[in-house]
Short mmCIF file of C-alpha atoms and ligand atoms in Angstrom, two decimals:
data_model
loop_
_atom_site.label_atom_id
_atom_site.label_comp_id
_atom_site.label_asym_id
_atom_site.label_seq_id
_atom_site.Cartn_x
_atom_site.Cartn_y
_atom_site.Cartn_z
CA UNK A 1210 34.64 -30.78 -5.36
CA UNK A 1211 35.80 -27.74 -7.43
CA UNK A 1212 33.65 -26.16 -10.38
CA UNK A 1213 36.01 -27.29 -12.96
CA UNK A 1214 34.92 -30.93 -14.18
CA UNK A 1215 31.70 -29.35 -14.67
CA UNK A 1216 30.48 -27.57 -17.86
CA UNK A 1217 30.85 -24.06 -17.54
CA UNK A 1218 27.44 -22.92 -17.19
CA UNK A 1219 25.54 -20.07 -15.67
CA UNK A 1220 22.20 -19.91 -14.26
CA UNK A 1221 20.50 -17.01 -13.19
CA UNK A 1222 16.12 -15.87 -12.40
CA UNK A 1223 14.41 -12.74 -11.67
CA UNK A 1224 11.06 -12.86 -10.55
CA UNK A 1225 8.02 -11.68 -12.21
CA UNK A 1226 6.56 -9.97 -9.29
CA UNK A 1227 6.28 -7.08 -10.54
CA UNK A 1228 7.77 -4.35 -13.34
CA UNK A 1229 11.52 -4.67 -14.07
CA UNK A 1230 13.57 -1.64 -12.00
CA UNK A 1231 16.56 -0.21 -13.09
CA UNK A 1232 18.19 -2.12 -10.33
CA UNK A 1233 17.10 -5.40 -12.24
CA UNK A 1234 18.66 -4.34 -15.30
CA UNK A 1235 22.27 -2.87 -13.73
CA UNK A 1236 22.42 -5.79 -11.49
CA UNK A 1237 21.54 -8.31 -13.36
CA UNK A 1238 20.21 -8.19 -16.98
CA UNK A 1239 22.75 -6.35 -18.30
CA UNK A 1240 25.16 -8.87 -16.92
CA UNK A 1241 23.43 -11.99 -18.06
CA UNK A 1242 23.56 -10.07 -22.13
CA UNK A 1243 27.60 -9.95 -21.25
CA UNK A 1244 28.34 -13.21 -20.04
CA UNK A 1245 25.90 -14.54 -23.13
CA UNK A 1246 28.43 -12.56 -25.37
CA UNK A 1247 31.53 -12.09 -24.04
CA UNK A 1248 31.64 -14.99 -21.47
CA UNK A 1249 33.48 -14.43 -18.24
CA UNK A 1250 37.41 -13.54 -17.47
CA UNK A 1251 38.20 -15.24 -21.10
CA UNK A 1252 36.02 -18.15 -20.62
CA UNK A 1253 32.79 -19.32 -22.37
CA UNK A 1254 29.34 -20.28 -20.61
CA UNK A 1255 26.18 -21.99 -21.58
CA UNK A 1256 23.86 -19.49 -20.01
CA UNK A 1257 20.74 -20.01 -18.98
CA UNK A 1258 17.51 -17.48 -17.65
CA UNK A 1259 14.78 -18.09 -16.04
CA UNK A 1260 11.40 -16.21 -14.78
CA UNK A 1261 10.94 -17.34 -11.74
CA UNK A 1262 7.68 -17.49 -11.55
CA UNK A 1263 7.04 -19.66 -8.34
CA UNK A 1264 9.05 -17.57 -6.33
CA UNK A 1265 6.47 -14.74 -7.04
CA UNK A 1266 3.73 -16.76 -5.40
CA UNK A 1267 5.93 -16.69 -2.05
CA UNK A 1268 5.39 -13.56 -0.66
CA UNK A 1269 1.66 -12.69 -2.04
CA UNK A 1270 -0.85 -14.54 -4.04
CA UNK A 1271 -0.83 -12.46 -7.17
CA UNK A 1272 -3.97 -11.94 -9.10
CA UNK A 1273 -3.13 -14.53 -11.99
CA UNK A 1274 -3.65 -12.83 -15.32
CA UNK A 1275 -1.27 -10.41 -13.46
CA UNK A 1276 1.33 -13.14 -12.70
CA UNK A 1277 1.12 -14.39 -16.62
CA UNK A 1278 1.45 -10.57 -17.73
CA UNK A 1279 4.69 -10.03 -15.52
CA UNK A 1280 6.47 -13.11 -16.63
CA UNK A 1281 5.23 -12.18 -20.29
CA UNK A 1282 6.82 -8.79 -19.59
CA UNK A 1283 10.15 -10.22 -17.64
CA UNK A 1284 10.78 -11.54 -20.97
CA UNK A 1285 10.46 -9.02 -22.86
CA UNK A 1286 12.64 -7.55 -20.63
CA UNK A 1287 15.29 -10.12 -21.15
CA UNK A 1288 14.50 -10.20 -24.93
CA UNK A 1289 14.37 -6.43 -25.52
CA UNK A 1290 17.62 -5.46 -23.59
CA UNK A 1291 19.90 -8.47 -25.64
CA UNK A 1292 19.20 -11.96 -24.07
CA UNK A 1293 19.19 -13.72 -27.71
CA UNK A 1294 16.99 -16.85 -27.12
CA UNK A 1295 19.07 -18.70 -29.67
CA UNK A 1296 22.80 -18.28 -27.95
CA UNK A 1297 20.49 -18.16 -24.32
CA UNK A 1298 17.79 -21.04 -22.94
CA UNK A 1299 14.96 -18.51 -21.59
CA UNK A 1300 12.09 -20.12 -20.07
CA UNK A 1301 9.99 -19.60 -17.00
CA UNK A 1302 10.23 -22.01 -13.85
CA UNK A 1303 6.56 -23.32 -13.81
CA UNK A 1304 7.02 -24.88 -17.38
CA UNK A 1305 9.93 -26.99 -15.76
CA UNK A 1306 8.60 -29.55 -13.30
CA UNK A 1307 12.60 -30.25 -11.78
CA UNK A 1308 12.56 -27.32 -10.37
CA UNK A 1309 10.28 -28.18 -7.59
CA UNK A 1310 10.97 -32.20 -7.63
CA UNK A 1311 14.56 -30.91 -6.89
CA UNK A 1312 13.31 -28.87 -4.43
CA UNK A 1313 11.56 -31.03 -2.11
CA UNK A 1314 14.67 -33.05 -1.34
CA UNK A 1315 16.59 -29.88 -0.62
CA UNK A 1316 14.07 -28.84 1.74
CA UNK A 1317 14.67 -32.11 3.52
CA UNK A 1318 18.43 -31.47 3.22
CA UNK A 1319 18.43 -27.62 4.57
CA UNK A 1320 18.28 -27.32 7.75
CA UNK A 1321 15.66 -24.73 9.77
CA UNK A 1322 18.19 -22.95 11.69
CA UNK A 1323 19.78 -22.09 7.90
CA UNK A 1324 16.77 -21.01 6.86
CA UNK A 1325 15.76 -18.56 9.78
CA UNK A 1326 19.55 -16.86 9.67
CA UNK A 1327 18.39 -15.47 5.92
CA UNK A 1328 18.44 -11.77 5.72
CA UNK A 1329 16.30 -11.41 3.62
CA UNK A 1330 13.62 -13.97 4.97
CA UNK A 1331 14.26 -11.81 8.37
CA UNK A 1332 13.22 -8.50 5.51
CA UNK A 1333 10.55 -9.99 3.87
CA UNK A 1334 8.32 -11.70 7.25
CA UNK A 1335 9.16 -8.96 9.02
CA UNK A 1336 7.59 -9.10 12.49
CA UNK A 1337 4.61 -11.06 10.71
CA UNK A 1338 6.69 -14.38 10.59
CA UNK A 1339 4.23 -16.28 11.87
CA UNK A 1340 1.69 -15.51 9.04
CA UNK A 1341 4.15 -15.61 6.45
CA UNK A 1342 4.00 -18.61 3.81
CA UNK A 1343 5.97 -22.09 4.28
CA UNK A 1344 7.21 -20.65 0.38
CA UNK A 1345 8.76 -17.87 1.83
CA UNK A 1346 10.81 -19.32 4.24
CA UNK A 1347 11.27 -22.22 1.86
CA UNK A 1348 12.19 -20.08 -0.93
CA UNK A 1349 16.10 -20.23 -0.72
CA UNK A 1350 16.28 -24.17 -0.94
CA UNK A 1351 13.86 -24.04 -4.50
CA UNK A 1352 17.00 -21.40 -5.41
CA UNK A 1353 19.11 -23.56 -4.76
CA UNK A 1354 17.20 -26.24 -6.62
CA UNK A 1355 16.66 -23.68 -9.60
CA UNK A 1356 20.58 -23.07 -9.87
CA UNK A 1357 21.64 -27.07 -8.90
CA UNK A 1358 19.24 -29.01 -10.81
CA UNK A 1359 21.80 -27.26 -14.27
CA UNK A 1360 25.02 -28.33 -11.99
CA UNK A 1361 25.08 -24.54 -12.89
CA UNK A 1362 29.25 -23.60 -12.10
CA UNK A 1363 28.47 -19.90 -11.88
CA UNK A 1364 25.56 -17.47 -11.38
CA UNK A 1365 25.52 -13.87 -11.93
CA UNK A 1366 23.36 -11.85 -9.36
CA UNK A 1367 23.35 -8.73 -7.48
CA UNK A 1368 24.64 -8.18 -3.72
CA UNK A 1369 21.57 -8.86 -2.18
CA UNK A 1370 21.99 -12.53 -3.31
CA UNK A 1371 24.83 -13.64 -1.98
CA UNK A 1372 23.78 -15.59 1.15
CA UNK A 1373 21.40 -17.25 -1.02
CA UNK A 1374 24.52 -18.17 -3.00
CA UNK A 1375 25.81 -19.15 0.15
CA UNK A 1376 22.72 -21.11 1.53
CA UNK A 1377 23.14 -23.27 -2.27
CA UNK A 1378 26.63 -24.16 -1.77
CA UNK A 1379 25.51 -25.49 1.90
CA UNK A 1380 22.79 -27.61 0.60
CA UNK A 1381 25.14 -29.36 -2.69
CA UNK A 1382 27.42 -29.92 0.36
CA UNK A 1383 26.31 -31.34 2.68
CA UNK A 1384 24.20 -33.37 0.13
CA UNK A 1385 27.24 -34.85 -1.03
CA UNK A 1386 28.61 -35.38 1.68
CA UNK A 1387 25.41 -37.53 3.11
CA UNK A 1388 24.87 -39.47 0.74
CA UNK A 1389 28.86 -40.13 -0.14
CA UNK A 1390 28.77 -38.20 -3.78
CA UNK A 1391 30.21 -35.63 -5.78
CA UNK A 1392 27.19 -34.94 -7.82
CA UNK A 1393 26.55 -31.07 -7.16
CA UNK A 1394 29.10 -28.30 -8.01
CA UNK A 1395 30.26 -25.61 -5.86
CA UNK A 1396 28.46 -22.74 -7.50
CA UNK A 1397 30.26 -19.53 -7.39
CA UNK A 1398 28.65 -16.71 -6.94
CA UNK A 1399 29.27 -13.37 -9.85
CA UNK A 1400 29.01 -10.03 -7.72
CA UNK A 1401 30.87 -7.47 -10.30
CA UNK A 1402 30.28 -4.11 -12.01
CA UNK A 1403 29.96 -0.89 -10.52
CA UNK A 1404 26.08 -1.53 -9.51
CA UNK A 1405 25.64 -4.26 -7.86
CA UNK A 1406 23.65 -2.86 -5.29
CA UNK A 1407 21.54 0.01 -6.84
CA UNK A 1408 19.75 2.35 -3.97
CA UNK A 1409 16.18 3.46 -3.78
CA UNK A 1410 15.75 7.68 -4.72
CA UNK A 1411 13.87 7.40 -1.45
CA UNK A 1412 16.42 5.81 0.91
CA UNK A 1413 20.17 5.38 -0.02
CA UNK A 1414 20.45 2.80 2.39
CA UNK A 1415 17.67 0.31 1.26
CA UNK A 1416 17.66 -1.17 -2.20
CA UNK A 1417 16.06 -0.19 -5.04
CA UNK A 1418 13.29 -2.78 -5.46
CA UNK A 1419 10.87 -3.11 -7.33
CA UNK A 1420 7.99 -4.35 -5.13
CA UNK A 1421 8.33 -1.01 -2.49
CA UNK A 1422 5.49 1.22 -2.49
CA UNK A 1423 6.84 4.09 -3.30
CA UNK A 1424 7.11 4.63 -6.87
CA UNK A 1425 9.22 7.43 -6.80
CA UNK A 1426 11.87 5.38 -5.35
CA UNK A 1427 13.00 3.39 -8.40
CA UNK A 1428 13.10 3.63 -12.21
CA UNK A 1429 11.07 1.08 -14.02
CA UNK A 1430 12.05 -0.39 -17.26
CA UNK A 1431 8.97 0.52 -18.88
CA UNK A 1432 9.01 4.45 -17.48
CA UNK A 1433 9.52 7.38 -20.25
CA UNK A 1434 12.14 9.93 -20.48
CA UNK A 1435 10.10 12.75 -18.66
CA UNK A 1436 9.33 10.30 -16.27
CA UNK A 1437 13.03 9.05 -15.20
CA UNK A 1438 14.18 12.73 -15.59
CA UNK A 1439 11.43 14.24 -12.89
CA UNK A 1440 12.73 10.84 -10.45
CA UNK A 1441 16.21 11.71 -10.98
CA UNK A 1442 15.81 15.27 -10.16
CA UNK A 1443 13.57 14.59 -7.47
CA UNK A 1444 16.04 11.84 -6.02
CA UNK A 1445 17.30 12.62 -2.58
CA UNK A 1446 20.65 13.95 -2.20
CA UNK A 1447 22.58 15.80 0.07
CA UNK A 1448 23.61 19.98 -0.44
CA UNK A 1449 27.39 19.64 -1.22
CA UNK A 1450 29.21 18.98 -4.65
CA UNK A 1451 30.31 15.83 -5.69
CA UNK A 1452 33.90 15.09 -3.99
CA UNK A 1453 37.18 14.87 -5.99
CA UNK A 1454 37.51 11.01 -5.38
CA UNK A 1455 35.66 7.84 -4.32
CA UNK A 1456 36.46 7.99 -1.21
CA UNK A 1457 34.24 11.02 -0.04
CA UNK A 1458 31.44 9.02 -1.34
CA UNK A 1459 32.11 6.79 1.75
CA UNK A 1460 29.32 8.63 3.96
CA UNK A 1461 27.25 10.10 1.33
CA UNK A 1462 25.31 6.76 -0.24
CA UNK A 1463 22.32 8.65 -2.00
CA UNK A 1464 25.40 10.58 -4.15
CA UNK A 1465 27.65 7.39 -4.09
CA UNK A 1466 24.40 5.58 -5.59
CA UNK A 1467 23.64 8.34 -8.67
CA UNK A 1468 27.90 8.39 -9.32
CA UNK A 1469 27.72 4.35 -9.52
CA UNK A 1470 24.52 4.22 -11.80
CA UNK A 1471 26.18 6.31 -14.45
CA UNK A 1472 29.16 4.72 -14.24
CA UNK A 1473 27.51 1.40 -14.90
CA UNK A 1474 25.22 3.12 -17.83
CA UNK A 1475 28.57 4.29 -19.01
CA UNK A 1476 29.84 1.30 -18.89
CA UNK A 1477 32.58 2.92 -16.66
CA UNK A 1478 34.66 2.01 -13.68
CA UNK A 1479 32.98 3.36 -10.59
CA UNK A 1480 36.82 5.65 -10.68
CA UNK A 1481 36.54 6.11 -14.05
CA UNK A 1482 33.01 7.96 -13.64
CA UNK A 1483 34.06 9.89 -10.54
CA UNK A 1484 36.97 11.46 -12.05
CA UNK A 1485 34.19 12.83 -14.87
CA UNK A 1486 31.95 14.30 -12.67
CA UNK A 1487 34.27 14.91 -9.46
CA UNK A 1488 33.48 18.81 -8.10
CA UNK A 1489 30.09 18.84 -10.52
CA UNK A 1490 26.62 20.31 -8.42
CA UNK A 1491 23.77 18.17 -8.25
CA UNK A 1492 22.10 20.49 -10.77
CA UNK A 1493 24.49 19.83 -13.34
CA UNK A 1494 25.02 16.27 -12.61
CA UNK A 1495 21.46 15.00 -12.00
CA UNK A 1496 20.42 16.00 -15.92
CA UNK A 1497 23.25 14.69 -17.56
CA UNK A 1498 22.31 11.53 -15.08
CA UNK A 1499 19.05 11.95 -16.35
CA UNK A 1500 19.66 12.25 -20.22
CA UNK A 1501 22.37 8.88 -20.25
CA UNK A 1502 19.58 6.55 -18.40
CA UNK A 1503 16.71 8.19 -21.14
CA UNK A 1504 19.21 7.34 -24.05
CA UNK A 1505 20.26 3.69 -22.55
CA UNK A 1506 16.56 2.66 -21.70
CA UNK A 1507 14.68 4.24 -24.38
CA UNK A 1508 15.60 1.35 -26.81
CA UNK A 1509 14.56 -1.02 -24.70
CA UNK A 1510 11.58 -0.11 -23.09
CA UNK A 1511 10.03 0.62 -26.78
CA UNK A 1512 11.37 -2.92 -27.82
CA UNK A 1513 9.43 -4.31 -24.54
CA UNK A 1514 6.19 -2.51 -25.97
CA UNK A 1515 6.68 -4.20 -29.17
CA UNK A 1516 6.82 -7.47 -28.04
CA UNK A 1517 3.80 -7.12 -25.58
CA UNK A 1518 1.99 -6.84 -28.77
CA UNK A 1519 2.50 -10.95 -29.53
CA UNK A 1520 1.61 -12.61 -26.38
CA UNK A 1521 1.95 -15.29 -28.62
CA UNK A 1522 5.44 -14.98 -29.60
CA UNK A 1523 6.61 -14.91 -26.13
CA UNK A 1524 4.46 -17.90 -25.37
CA UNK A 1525 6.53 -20.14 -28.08
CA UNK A 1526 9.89 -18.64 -26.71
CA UNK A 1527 9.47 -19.87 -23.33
CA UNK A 1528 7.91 -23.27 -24.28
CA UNK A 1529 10.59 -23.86 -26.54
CA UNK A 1530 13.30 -22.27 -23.71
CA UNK A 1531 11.71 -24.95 -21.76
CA UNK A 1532 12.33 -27.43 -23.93
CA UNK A 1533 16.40 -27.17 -24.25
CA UNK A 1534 15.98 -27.19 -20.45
CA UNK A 1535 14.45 -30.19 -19.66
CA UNK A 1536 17.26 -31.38 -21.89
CA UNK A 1537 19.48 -30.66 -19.12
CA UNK A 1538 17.46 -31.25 -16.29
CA UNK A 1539 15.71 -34.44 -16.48
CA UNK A 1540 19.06 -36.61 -16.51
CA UNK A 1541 20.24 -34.79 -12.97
CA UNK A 1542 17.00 -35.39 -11.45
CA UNK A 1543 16.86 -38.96 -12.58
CA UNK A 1544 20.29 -39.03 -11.27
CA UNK A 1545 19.14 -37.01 -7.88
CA UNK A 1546 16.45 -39.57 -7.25
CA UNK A 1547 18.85 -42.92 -7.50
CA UNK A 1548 21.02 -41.19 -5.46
CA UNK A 1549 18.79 -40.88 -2.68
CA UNK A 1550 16.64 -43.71 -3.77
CA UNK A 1551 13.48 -42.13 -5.01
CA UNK A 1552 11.75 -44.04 -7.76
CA UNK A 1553 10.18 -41.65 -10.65
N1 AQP B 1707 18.60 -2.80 -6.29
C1 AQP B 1707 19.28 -3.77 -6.90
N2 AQP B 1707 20.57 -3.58 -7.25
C2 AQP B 1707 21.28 -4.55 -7.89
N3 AQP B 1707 20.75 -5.76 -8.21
C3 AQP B 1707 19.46 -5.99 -7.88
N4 AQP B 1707 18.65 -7.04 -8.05
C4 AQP B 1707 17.43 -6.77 -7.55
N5 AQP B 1707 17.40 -5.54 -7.04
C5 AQP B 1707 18.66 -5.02 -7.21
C6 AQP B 1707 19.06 -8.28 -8.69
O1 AQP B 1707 18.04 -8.64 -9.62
C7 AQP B 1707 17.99 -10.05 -9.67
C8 AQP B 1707 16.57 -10.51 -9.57
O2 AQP B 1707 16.02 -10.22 -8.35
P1 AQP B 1707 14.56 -10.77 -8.03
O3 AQP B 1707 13.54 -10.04 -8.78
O4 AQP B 1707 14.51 -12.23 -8.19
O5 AQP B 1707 14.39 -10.51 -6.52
P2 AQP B 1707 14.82 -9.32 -5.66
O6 AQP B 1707 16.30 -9.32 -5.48
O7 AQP B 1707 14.02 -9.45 -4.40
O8 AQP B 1707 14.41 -8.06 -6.53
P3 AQP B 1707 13.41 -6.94 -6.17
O9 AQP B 1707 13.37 -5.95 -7.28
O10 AQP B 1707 13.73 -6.37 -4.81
O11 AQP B 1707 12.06 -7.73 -6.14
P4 AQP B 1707 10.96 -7.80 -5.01
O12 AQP B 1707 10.62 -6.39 -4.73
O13 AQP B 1707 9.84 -8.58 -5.62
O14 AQP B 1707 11.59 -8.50 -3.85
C9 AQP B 1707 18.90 -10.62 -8.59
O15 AQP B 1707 20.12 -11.01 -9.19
C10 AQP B 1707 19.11 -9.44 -7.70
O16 AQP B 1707 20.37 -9.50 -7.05
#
C-alpha cells in the first residue's frame, strides 16, 4: 500500500530522559519547526510531537518529579525553539492511552528475532541483556505504535532511527498482510539536513547523546554562552587545518562533525559551509563555531527558562495537545481492535 491515500501527516517523539542536546535540536527539533512551516518538498503535513514519556521508563526508572520536570522541559524545548501548539498537536505519550493499547498487539505481531537484530537494543543492554527491562527490548514495537496509531505517512528523525523506521514498516506489514488489510501506511522515514548524525566532543565516532556521562561531550539546550564556547574549544580535534573540500573530511569525523554543525546552524549545505571555512585552523574556526551556536541557542534556551516559570501553562498545552490527539487516535484503535477482533 503506498503513503498516498493517506493524509499527509508526520509524527515524530523525543524522550524526556534527560536535558535536550544540541543533537536533539539539529536532528530533530529544528526539523519538526520546518516541516510545521514550510511542509516538505512542496507538500503540506499535519504534524504532530510527542514527549515520549514511556520510553524514558525503558532503560532506568527515573526518580518521578524528575520524569514530570523533563517532559515539562522537552516542551519547552519544542515551544521555545518554534513548535507553535496551534499549527502543531504537542502532547506527551502517557496522556494518550492508544499508544500502549496499540502497542500490545504489535508486540504480538513483531517477531523476537526482529527485536534482538536492533542496534540500538544491542547499544543500550549491552552485555547486561539479561537484566535489561522487557520495555527495552519492547521499545521499538510501542514506536511503531506511537507513529501507526496517526497512520502517520512520514516521520522526521535523525540517523540513528532509521531501523526503527524500518522495524515500523515491518510490523504495518506484515499486519496487513495477516489479517488481509490495508489499514497501516508505509511510513517513510525523513533523514535530511546536514546533521543528522551530530558527534559527541568526546568521541567523533559515537553520537552525541544526551544520556552519556560525560558532560563535556555534548551541548545542552539549556547551557550558556561561556559554557558552549569552553566545550567547543575543548572539543577534540585533530592538528591539521580544515581541508579545501568535503572530501578530506572523509577520515577526520571529529572536524567533519564541527564543519556539519555550523553548516546546519547556518542553515547551509554541508558544501556550502566547507567552502567558508576550507584551509581555516582550529583556532580560528572553533570561536566563530562557538559564537554562531551562542547566537542560535541563546533565544531559546532563555525562552525555555521563561516557560519553566508556569508549570501550569505547559500542563494545559499538553492536555489540550492530547486532546486533538485522541481525535485522531481513538477511531484507528477502534478500527485496530475489529480488525483483529478485540472488543473495547
Ligand atoms: N546526536 C544526534 N544527532 C542527530 N539526531 C539525534 N537525535 C538524537 N541524538 C541525535 C534525534 O533526536 C530524536 C529524539 O531522540 P530520543 O531522545 O528519543 O532518543 P535518542 O535518539 O536515544 O536520543 P539521545 O539523546 O541519545 O537520548 P538517550 O541518551 O536518552 O538515549 C530522534 O529523532 C533522534 O534521531
Amino acid at each position: 500500500m503506498t503513503a498516498a491515500k493517506f493524509t499527509p501527516r508526520v509524527f515524530s517523539g523525543i524522550q524526556p530522559s534527560g536535558g535536550l542536546t544540541l543533537g536533539n535540536y539539529l536532528g530533530a527539533i529544528k526539523r519538526f519547526v520546518d516541516v510545521q512551516n514550510d511542509g516538505l518538498k512542496g507538500q503540506r503535513f499535519e504534524t504532530i510531537y510527542c514527549m515520549v514519556d514511556m520510553h524514558a521508563i525503558t532503560a532506568t526508572l527515573p526518580d518521578p518529579a524528575t520524569l514530570q520536570k523533563n517532559t515539562r522541559e522537552l516542551c519547552a524545548g519544542f515551544i521555545a525553539s518554534g513548535i507553535d501548539p496551534e499549527k502543531s498537536i504537542l502532547f506527551n505519550q502517557s496522556r494518550v492511552p492508544e499508544h500502549a493499547q496499540l502497542a500490545w498487539i504489535f508486540n504480538c505481531v513483531a517477531r523476537m528475532g526482529w527485536m534482538q537484530r536492533m542496534t540500538q537494543w544491542k547499544d543500550k543492554a549491552g552485555k547486561n541483556a539479561e537484566n535489561a527491562s522487557l520495555g527495552l527490548f519492547a521499545y521499538p514495537a510501542l514506536m511503531a505504535a506511537d507513529i501507526l496509531i496517526y497512520h502517520a505517512t512520514h516521520v522526521p528523525v535523525g540517523e540513528d532511527q532509521k531501523q526503527h523506521i524500518e522495524l515500523t514498516r515491518d510490523i504495518a506489514a506484515k499486519f496487513n498482510h495477516d489479517y488481509g488489510v490495508d489499514f497501516f501506511p508505509m511510513t517513510e522515514p525523513v533523514i535530511e539536513g546536514a546533521a543528522t548524525r551530530v558527534m559527541s566532543f568526546r568521541d567523533g565516532t559515537k553520537k552525541m547523546s544526551k544520556s552519556d556521562p560525560s558532560d563535556a561531550s555534548r551541548i545542552n539546550m539549556t547551557d550558556d554562552a561561556d559554557t558552549i564556547a569552553k566545550k567547543i574549544r575543548k572539543a577534540k580535534t585533530d592538528p591539521e587545518p580544515l581541508p579545501e573540500t568535503l572530501e578530506g573530511l572523509k577520515d577526520r569525523p571529529e572536524a567533519r562533525n564541527l564543519v556539519n554543525i555550523y553548516a546546519a546552524l547556518s542553515d547551509k549545505t554541508a558544501e556550502e559551509a566547507m567552502a567558508e571555512v576550507a584551509g581555516q585552523q582550529f583556532g580560528q574556526f572553533k570561536p566563530m563555531l562557538a559564537d554562531l551556536a551562542a547566537a542560535k541557542l541563546a533565544p531559546i534556551s532563555s525562552e525555555m527558562a521563561r516557560l519553566m516559570q508556569e508549570p501550569g501553562e505547559i500542563d494545559a498545552i499538553l492536555a489540550r495537545g492530547a486532546e486533538r490527539a485522541r481525535e485522531i487516535t481513538a477511531p484507528i484503535l477502534d478500527e485496530t481492535y475489529r480488525i483483529v477482533g478485540l472488543v473495547r
